């Protein structure tokens, strides 16, 4: 089940997290380049693997966040549709009852 989260705070949290990850990726990339310049190719390869791993993890996190957002939107739409349907049924029942009363007169 999905919990309702304050959307502005969730967006701010995501932006802060994305900014931190981008900063870390930039630091790792600089470290990788320095390793290559210094001939530390094994260490550069380790940094490259970590960069790839972080990028993959971040892509998966974004995908899951998008799925969660879409699910919340879908549930909101379904709830609005059910309320609209209930209102329609109430009006229909009222009109049907009024019509039946008119026919009985």
JSON list of C-alpha atoms in Angstrom, two decimals, residues 12-51:
[
{"chain": "A", "resi": 12, "resn": "UNK", "atom": "CA", "xyz": [12.93, 18.57, -2.52]},
{"chain": "A", "resi": 13, "resn": "UNK", "atom": "CA", "xyz": [14.29, 15.32, -1.05]},
{"chain": "A", "resi": 14, "resn": "UNK", "atom": "CA", "xyz": [14.68, 13.80, -4.53]},
{"chain": "A", "resi": 15, "resn": "UNK", "atom": "CA", "xyz": [16.42, 16.92, -5.85]},
{"chain": "A", "resi": 16, "resn": "UNK", "atom": "CA", "xyz": [18.81, 16.96, -2.86]},
{"chain": "A", "resi": 17, "resn": "UNK", "atom": "CA", "xyz": [19.54, 13.25, -3.32]},
{"chain": "A", "resi": 18, "resn": "UNK", "atom": "CA", "xyz": [20.07, 13.66, -7.07]},
{"chain": "A", "resi": 19, "resn": "UNK", "atom": "CA", "xyz": [22.38, 16.61, -6.48]},
{"chain": "A", "resi": 20, "resn": "UNK", "atom": "CA", "xyz": [24.45, 14.62, -3.96]},
{"chain": "A", "resi": 21, "resn": "UNK", "atom": "CA", "xyz": [24.70, 11.67, -6.34]},
{"chain": "A", "resi": 22, "resn": "UNK", "atom": "CA", "xyz": [25.70, 13.93, -9.24]},
{"chain": "A", "resi": 23, "resn": "UNK", "atom": "CA", "xyz": [28.39, 15.54, -7.05]},
{"chain": "A", "resi": 24, "resn": "UNK", "atom": "CA", "xyz": [29.69, 12.14, -6.00]},
{"chain": "A", "resi": 25, "resn": "UNK", "atom": "CA", "xyz": [29.76, 10.91, -9.60]},
{"chain": "A", "resi": 26, "resn": "UNK", "atom": "CA", "xyz": [31.72, 14.01, -10.60]},
{"chain": "A", "resi": 27, "resn": "UNK", "atom": "CA", "xyz": [34.25, 13.39, -7.80]},
{"chain": "A", "resi": 28, "resn": "UNK", "atom": "CA", "xyz": [34.59, 9.74, -8.82]},
{"chain": "A", "resi": 29, "resn": "UNK", "atom": "CA", "xyz": [35.12, 10.74, -12.46]},
{"chain": "A", "resi": 30, "resn": "UNK", "atom": "CA", "xyz": [37.86, 13.20, -11.46]},
{"chain": "A", "resi": 31, "resn": "UNK", "atom": "CA", "xyz": [39.45, 10.47, -9.34]},
{"chain": "A", "resi": 32, "resn": "UNK", "atom": "CA", "xyz": [39.31, 8.06, -12.30]},
{"chain": "A", "resi": 33, "resn": "UNK", "atom": "CA", "xyz": [40.96, 10.62, -14.62]},
{"chain": "A", "resi": 34, "resn": "UNK", "atom": "CA", "xyz": [43.70, 11.30, -12.05]},
{"chain": "A", "resi": 35, "resn": "UNK", "atom": "CA", "xyz": [44.34, 7.58, -11.72]},
{"chain": "A", "resi": 36, "resn": "UNK", "atom": "CA", "xyz": [44.69, 7.24, -15.50]},
{"chain": "A", "resi": 37, "resn": "UNK", "atom": "CA", "xyz": [47.09, 10.21, -15.61]},
{"chain": "A", "resi": 38, "resn": "UNK", "atom": "CA", "xyz": [49.17, 8.61, -12.84]},
{"chain": "A", "resi": 39, "resn": "UNK", "atom": "CA", "xyz": [49.16, 5.22, -14.54]},
{"chain": "A", "resi": 40, "resn": "UNK", "atom": "CA", "xyz": [47.02, 3.60, -11.84]},
{"chain": "A", "resi": 41, "resn": "UNK", "atom": "CA", "xyz": [44.87, 1.73, -14.33]},
{"chain": "A", "resi": 42, "resn": "UNK", "atom": "CA", "xyz": [43.50, -0.89, -11.94]},
{"chain": "A", "resi": 43, "resn": "UNK", "atom": "CA", "xyz": [42.32, 1.82, -9.54]},
{"chain": "A", "resi": 44, "resn": "UNK", "atom": "CA", "xyz": [40.87, 3.77, -12.49]},
{"chain": "A", "resi": 45, "resn": "UNK", "atom": "CA", "xyz": [38.99, 0.65, -13.57]},
{"chain": "A", "resi": 46, "resn": "UNK", "atom": "CA", "xyz": [37.61, 0.20, -10.04]},
{"chain": "A", "resi": 47, "resn": "UNK", "atom": "CA", "xyz": [36.42, 3.83, -10.08]},
{"chain": "A", "resi": 48, "resn": "UNK", "atom": "CA", "xyz": [34.83, 3.35, -13.52]},
{"chain": "A", "resi": 49, "resn": "UNK", "atom": "CA", "xyz": [33.00, 0.24, -12.29]},
{"chain": "A", "resi": 50, "resn": "UNK", "atom": "CA", "xyz": [31.74, 2.15, -9.25]},
{"chain": "A", "resi": 51, "resn": "UNK", "atom": "CA", "xyz": [30.56, 5.01, -11.51]}
]
